[in-house]
mmCIF file of C-alpha atoms and ligand atoms in Angstrom:
data_model
loop_
_atom_site.group_PDB
_atom_site.id
_atom_site.type_symbol
_atom_site.label_atom_id
_atom_site.label_comp_id
_atom_site.label_asym_id
_atom_site.label_seq_id
_atom_site.Cartn_x
_atom_site.Cartn_y
_atom_site.Cartn_z
ATOM 1 C CA UNK A 21 78.593 76.030 84.241
ATOM 2 C CA UNK A 22 76.234 78.928 85.040
ATOM 3 C CA UNK A 23 72.670 77.959 84.363
ATOM 4 C CA UNK A 24 69.160 79.289 84.866
ATOM 5 C CA UNK A 25 66.236 76.847 84.848
ATOM 6 C CA UNK A 26 62.857 78.208 83.774
ATOM 7 C CA UNK A 27 59.523 76.445 83.467
ATOM 8 C CA UNK A 28 55.990 76.514 84.806
ATOM 9 C CA UNK A 29 55.355 75.582 88.432
ATOM 10 C CA UNK A 30 55.272 71.786 88.481
ATOM 11 C CA UNK A 31 57.591 71.364 85.504
ATOM 12 C CA UNK A 32 59.955 69.609 87.910
ATOM 13 C CA UNK A 33 62.467 72.442 88.216
ATOM 14 C CA UNK A 34 63.270 71.712 91.848
ATOM 15 C CA UNK A 35 63.937 68.015 91.263
ATOM 16 C CA UNK A 36 65.933 68.600 88.097
ATOM 17 C CA UNK A 37 67.853 71.462 89.681
ATOM 18 C CA UNK A 38 69.225 69.102 92.345
ATOM 19 C CA UNK A 39 70.149 66.379 89.801
ATOM 20 C CA UNK A 40 71.716 68.703 87.237
ATOM 21 C CA UNK A 41 73.595 70.659 89.901
ATOM 22 C CA UNK A 42 74.994 67.471 91.396
ATOM 23 C CA UNK A 43 76.071 66.307 87.901
ATOM 24 C CA UNK A 44 78.125 69.498 87.470
ATOM 25 C CA UNK A 45 79.059 69.815 91.176
ATOM 26 C CA UNK A 46 77.652 73.337 91.376
ATOM 27 C CA UNK A 47 75.266 74.749 94.004
ATOM 28 C CA UNK A 48 71.547 74.744 93.139
ATOM 29 C CA UNK A 49 70.060 78.079 94.240
ATOM 30 C CA UNK A 50 66.301 78.131 94.695
ATOM 31 C CA UNK A 51 64.629 81.369 95.755
ATOM 32 C CA UNK A 52 61.547 79.311 96.745
ATOM 33 C CA UNK A 53 63.726 77.186 99.090
ATOM 34 C CA UNK A 54 65.341 80.316 100.551
ATOM 35 C CA UNK A 55 61.875 81.769 101.270
ATOM 36 C CA UNK A 56 60.628 78.480 102.764
ATOM 37 C CA UNK A 57 63.705 78.267 105.035
ATOM 38 C CA UNK A 58 62.984 81.830 106.217
ATOM 39 C CA UNK A 59 59.334 80.954 106.841
ATOM 40 C CA UNK A 60 60.404 77.920 108.910
ATOM 41 C CA UNK A 61 62.760 80.109 110.938
ATOM 42 C CA UNK A 62 60.073 82.804 111.267
ATOM 43 C CA UNK A 63 62.373 85.596 110.097
ATOM 44 C CA UNK A 64 61.042 88.997 108.997
ATOM 45 C CA UNK A 65 61.785 87.993 105.395
ATOM 46 C CA UNK A 66 59.846 84.755 105.902
ATOM 47 C CA UNK A 67 56.811 86.651 107.206
ATOM 48 C CA UNK A 68 56.811 88.968 104.189
ATOM 49 C CA UNK A 69 57.341 86.138 101.686
ATOM 50 C CA UNK A 70 54.625 83.918 103.172
ATOM 51 C CA UNK A 71 51.852 86.431 102.486
ATOM 52 C CA UNK A 72 52.662 86.438 98.772
ATOM 53 C CA UNK A 73 53.457 82.735 98.484
ATOM 54 C CA UNK A 74 50.239 81.570 100.139
ATOM 55 C CA UNK A 75 48.264 83.639 97.634
ATOM 56 C CA UNK A 76 50.205 82.165 94.688
ATOM 57 C CA UNK A 77 51.688 85.594 93.937
ATOM 58 C CA UNK A 78 55.305 86.566 93.434
ATOM 59 C CA UNK A 79 57.344 88.015 96.268
ATOM 60 C CA UNK A 80 58.201 91.612 95.208
ATOM 61 C CA UNK A 81 61.267 92.088 93.014
ATOM 62 C CA UNK A 82 63.008 94.442 95.445
ATOM 63 C CA UNK A 83 63.010 91.711 98.111
ATOM 64 C CA UNK A 84 63.927 88.837 95.790
ATOM 65 C CA UNK A 85 66.704 90.494 93.789
ATOM 66 C CA UNK A 86 68.688 91.454 96.926
ATOM 67 C CA UNK A 87 68.611 87.868 98.139
ATOM 68 C CA UNK A 88 70.011 86.546 94.879
ATOM 69 C CA UNK A 89 72.653 89.287 94.712
ATOM 70 C CA UNK A 90 73.931 88.238 98.178
ATOM 71 C CA UNK A 91 73.758 84.540 97.389
ATOM 72 C CA UNK A 92 75.686 84.784 94.105
ATOM 73 C CA UNK A 93 78.434 86.734 95.849
ATOM 74 C CA UNK A 94 79.237 83.730 98.089
ATOM 75 C CA UNK A 95 82.412 81.727 97.430
ATOM 76 C CA UNK A 96 80.764 78.432 96.504
ATOM 77 C CA UNK A 97 79.517 79.911 93.217
ATOM 78 C CA UNK A 98 83.089 80.199 91.885
ATOM 79 C CA UNK A 99 82.688 76.933 89.937
ATOM 80 C CA UNK A 100 79.239 77.942 88.711
ATOM 81 C CA UNK A 101 75.642 77.827 89.911
ATOM 82 C CA UNK A 102 72.222 76.703 88.882
ATOM 83 C CA UNK A 103 69.379 79.128 89.525
ATOM 84 C CA UNK A 104 65.992 77.482 90.052
ATOM 85 C CA UNK A 105 62.967 79.796 90.186
ATOM 86 C CA UNK A 106 64.895 83.022 89.545
ATOM 87 C CA UNK A 107 64.438 85.146 87.512
ATOM 88 C CA UNK A 108 60.643 85.087 87.310
ATOM 89 C CA UNK A 109 60.026 88.592 85.920
ATOM 90 C CA UNK A 110 61.680 90.696 83.244
ATOM 91 C CA UNK A 111 62.864 93.118 85.948
ATOM 92 C CA UNK A 112 64.561 90.211 87.749
ATOM 93 C CA UNK A 113 66.151 89.072 84.471
ATOM 94 C CA UNK A 114 67.540 92.567 83.884
ATOM 95 C CA UNK A 115 68.839 92.700 87.468
ATOM 96 C CA UNK A 116 70.441 89.267 87.100
ATOM 97 C CA UNK A 117 72.190 90.477 83.963
ATOM 98 C CA UNK A 118 73.697 93.324 85.988
ATOM 99 C CA UNK A 119 74.643 91.103 88.923
ATOM 100 C CA UNK A 120 76.519 88.570 86.772
ATOM 101 C CA UNK A 121 78.151 91.372 84.780
ATOM 102 C CA UNK A 122 79.389 92.954 88.056
ATOM 103 C CA UNK A 123 80.721 89.579 89.212
ATOM 104 C CA UNK A 124 82.295 88.873 85.807
ATOM 105 C CA UNK A 125 80.408 85.580 85.563
ATOM 106 C CA UNK A 126 78.037 85.708 82.566
ATOM 107 C CA UNK A 127 75.295 83.097 82.186
ATOM 108 C CA UNK A 128 76.096 80.146 79.906
ATOM 109 C CA UNK A 129 72.608 78.898 79.242
ATOM 110 C CA UNK A 130 68.946 79.219 80.209
ATOM 111 C CA UNK A 131 67.183 75.871 80.089
ATOM 112 C CA UNK A 132 63.411 75.790 79.741
ATOM 113 C CA UNK A 133 61.547 72.711 81.010
ATOM 114 C CA UNK A 134 58.348 72.448 78.961
ATOM 115 C CA UNK A 135 55.132 70.886 80.272
ATOM 116 C CA UNK A 136 51.365 71.237 79.549
ATOM 117 C CA UNK A 137 49.024 73.011 82.021
ATOM 118 C CA UNK A 138 46.877 69.888 82.714
ATOM 119 C CA UNK A 139 49.959 67.910 83.616
ATOM 120 C CA UNK A 140 51.094 70.722 85.930
ATOM 121 C CA UNK A 141 47.833 70.595 87.885
ATOM 122 C CA UNK A 142 48.064 66.785 88.255
ATOM 123 C CA UNK A 143 51.636 67.000 89.420
ATOM 124 C CA UNK A 144 51.238 69.852 91.892
ATOM 125 C CA UNK A 145 47.968 68.785 93.462
ATOM 126 C CA UNK A 146 49.451 65.352 94.344
ATOM 127 C CA UNK A 147 52.712 66.666 95.701
ATOM 128 C CA UNK A 148 53.467 66.014 99.398
ATOM 129 C CA UNK A 149 56.546 67.304 101.220
ATOM 130 C CA UNK A 150 58.198 65.891 104.345
ATOM 131 C CA UNK A 151 58.014 68.330 107.227
ATOM 132 C CA UNK A 152 61.235 66.900 108.625
ATOM 133 C CA UNK A 153 63.689 66.297 105.736
ATOM 134 C CA UNK A 154 61.999 68.162 102.871
ATOM 135 C CA UNK A 155 61.829 65.103 100.570
ATOM 136 C CA UNK A 156 59.075 65.515 97.967
ATOM 137 C CA UNK A 157 56.664 62.605 97.272
ATOM 138 C CA UNK A 158 53.664 62.320 94.966
ATOM 139 C CA UNK A 159 50.422 60.497 95.850
ATOM 140 C CA UNK A 160 50.135 59.117 92.302
ATOM 141 C CA UNK A 161 53.597 59.069 90.695
ATOM 142 C CA UNK A 162 55.917 58.471 93.651
ATOM 143 C CA UNK A 163 53.885 57.460 96.724
ATOM 144 C CA UNK A 164 55.576 56.621 100.036
ATOM 145 C CA UNK A 165 54.866 53.066 101.301
ATOM 146 C CA UNK A 166 52.640 54.409 104.096
ATOM 147 C CA UNK A 167 50.378 57.335 103.132
ATOM 148 C CA UNK A 168 51.375 60.550 104.874
ATOM 149 C CA UNK A 169 54.705 59.231 106.197
ATOM 150 C CA UNK A 170 58.134 59.888 104.679
ATOM 151 C CA UNK A 171 60.026 56.692 103.687
ATOM 152 C CA UNK A 172 63.334 58.515 104.024
ATOM 153 C CA UNK A 173 63.050 59.647 107.632
ATOM 154 C CA UNK A 174 59.604 58.751 109.028
ATOM 155 C CA UNK A 175 58.597 62.438 109.081
ATOM 156 C CA UNK A 176 55.058 63.695 108.542
ATOM 157 C CA UNK A 177 54.087 64.662 104.976
ATOM 158 C CA UNK A 178 52.139 67.819 104.243
ATOM 159 C CA UNK A 179 50.718 69.651 101.246
ATOM 160 C CA UNK A 180 52.289 73.052 100.570
ATOM 161 C CA UNK A 181 49.694 75.832 100.896
ATOM 162 C CA UNK A 182 50.674 76.989 97.441
ATOM 163 C CA UNK A 183 49.858 73.522 96.004
ATOM 164 C CA UNK A 184 46.136 73.816 96.840
ATOM 165 C CA UNK A 185 43.995 73.807 93.636
ATOM 166 C CA UNK A 186 42.932 77.480 93.621
ATOM 167 C CA UNK A 187 46.488 78.606 94.368
ATOM 168 C CA UNK A 188 47.833 76.389 91.587
ATOM 169 C CA UNK A 189 45.519 78.144 89.110
ATOM 170 C CA UNK A 190 46.752 81.520 90.319
ATOM 171 C CA UNK A 191 50.405 80.422 90.050
ATOM 172 C CA UNK A 192 49.829 79.306 86.444
ATOM 173 C CA UNK A 193 48.267 82.690 85.636
ATOM 174 C CA UNK A 194 51.216 84.471 87.220
ATOM 175 C CA UNK A 195 53.594 82.254 85.256
ATOM 176 C CA UNK A 196 52.025 82.981 81.889
ATOM 177 C CA UNK A 197 51.732 86.729 82.580
ATOM 178 C CA UNK A 198 55.050 87.442 84.273
ATOM 179 C CA UNK A 199 57.501 84.588 83.746
ATOM 180 C CA UNK A 200 56.734 83.118 80.297
ATOM 181 C CA UNK A 201 58.008 86.328 78.597
ATOM 182 C CA UNK A 202 61.495 85.382 79.835
ATOM 183 C CA UNK A 203 61.566 82.580 77.267
ATOM 184 C CA UNK A 204 61.505 85.154 74.438
ATOM 185 C CA UNK A 205 63.872 87.445 76.348
ATOM 186 C CA UNK A 206 66.571 84.778 76.604
ATOM 187 C CA UNK A 207 65.896 83.399 73.099
ATOM 188 C CA UNK A 208 66.680 86.874 71.720
ATOM 189 C CA UNK A 209 69.968 86.820 73.601
ATOM 190 C CA UNK A 210 70.870 83.395 72.186
ATOM 191 C CA UNK A 211 70.917 81.769 75.636
ATOM 192 C CA UNK A 212 67.728 79.687 75.519
ATOM 193 C CA UNK A 213 67.540 75.899 75.170
ATOM 194 C CA UNK A 214 64.314 73.949 75.712
ATOM 195 C CA UNK A 215 63.586 70.371 76.607
ATOM 196 C CA UNK A 216 60.326 68.546 77.280
ATOM 197 C CA UNK A 217 59.811 67.725 80.933
ATOM 198 C CA UNK A 218 57.785 64.572 80.317
ATOM 199 C CA UNK A 219 59.204 61.155 81.255
ATOM 200 C CA UNK A 220 61.052 59.740 84.239
ATOM 201 C CA UNK A 221 63.208 61.994 86.412
ATOM 202 C CA UNK A 222 66.353 60.271 85.059
ATOM 203 C CA UNK A 223 65.286 60.671 81.431
ATOM 204 C CA UNK A 224 64.612 64.369 81.918
ATOM 205 C CA UNK A 225 67.957 64.866 83.688
ATOM 206 C CA UNK A 226 69.735 63.069 80.831
ATOM 207 C CA UNK A 227 68.023 65.222 78.194
ATOM 208 C CA UNK A 228 68.737 68.364 80.205
ATOM 209 C CA UNK A 229 72.443 67.565 80.554
ATOM 210 C CA UNK A 230 72.625 66.791 76.813
ATOM 211 C CA UNK A 231 71.011 70.148 76.034
ATOM 212 C CA UNK A 232 73.464 71.926 78.354
ATOM 213 C CA UNK A 233 76.454 70.114 76.829
ATOM 214 C CA UNK A 234 75.342 71.057 73.314
ATOM 215 C CA UNK A 235 74.759 74.663 74.348
ATOM 216 C CA UNK A 236 78.185 75.063 75.923
ATOM 217 C CA UNK A 237 80.194 73.280 73.200
ATOM 218 C CA UNK A 238 82.063 75.790 71.135
HETATM 219 P P1 AMP B 304 58.987 77.713 93.945
HETATM 220 O O1 AMP B 304 59.442 76.832 95.031
HETATM 221 O O2 AMP B 304 60.115 78.099 93.002
HETATM 222 O O3 AMP B 304 57.791 77.166 93.198
HETATM 223 O O4 AMP B 304 58.521 79.095 94.612
HETATM 224 C C1 AMP B 304 57.424 79.125 95.508
HETATM 225 C C2 AMP B 304 56.918 80.543 95.660
HETATM 226 O O5 AMP B 304 57.970 81.381 96.154
HETATM 227 C C3 AMP B 304 56.460 81.218 94.380
HETATM 228 O O6 AMP B 304 55.127 80.869 94.027
HETATM 229 C C4 AMP B 304 56.609 82.688 94.768
HETATM 230 O O7 AMP B 304 55.556 83.099 95.613
HETATM 231 C C5 AMP B 304 57.881 82.668 95.594
HETATM 232 N N1 AMP B 304 59.063 82.878 94.729
HETATM 233 C C6 AMP B 304 60.060 81.991 94.455
HETATM 234 N N2 AMP B 304 60.964 82.516 93.612
HETATM 235 C C7 AMP B 304 60.539 83.773 93.333
HETATM 236 C C8 AMP B 304 61.024 84.826 92.509
HETATM 237 N N3 AMP B 304 62.133 84.687 91.763
HETATM 238 N N4 AMP B 304 60.314 85.993 92.491
HETATM 239 C C9 AMP B 304 59.204 86.143 93.217
HETATM 240 N N5 AMP B 304 58.672 85.195 93.982
HETATM 241 C C10 AMP B 304 59.328 84.011 94.058
#
């Protein structure tokens, strides 16, 4: 199963990516996670990415595409992969097409998680991430038992810089200008399936897997 997840920031791509990938036993590949790991390790890539991420802008294509090319060439993608947060521009989509063609592993399906803008702002502004284990909580929908402390590991929770209200607005603008056109791009190629990203995490995973099963049935 080779899948791309698309959807606005806050549609729940990260959460669903982990659940869907574990269902199919394929690696979830998140460019956002790769950038955040590089920021934590203070690499040169991390320093470059942080400037763009903190402003709510996209990291330039020439940086991002190379990372995905290297990642998809690793052995663990032999059984498939689930891309979360890539591609985000038409240029990235074109590059991905070339990468998978070179590897002989064409995409099976592009799944769009649909959610309204107001809901996105509510979700992102309440999101809190554990500094230690990376678990994501929500002050309203999934609060830890003690505010600011991770129930999983006792680590300190923090708000991502790119989840601050003005950055969220910028990320939504960037999404509608640069990423939303991918929905039409993949629809034209017969790869697109959409599902609404409203409901519990389990419900959305179930609907997503059903959509993927339907799409890959011949
Ligand atoms: P995410 O965790 O997917 O929401 O990504 C967080 C941030 O990382 C985005 O707002 C971008 O600044 C950057 N980023 C992640 N994936 C990409 C991508 N495919 N192209 C450009 N920037 C990206």
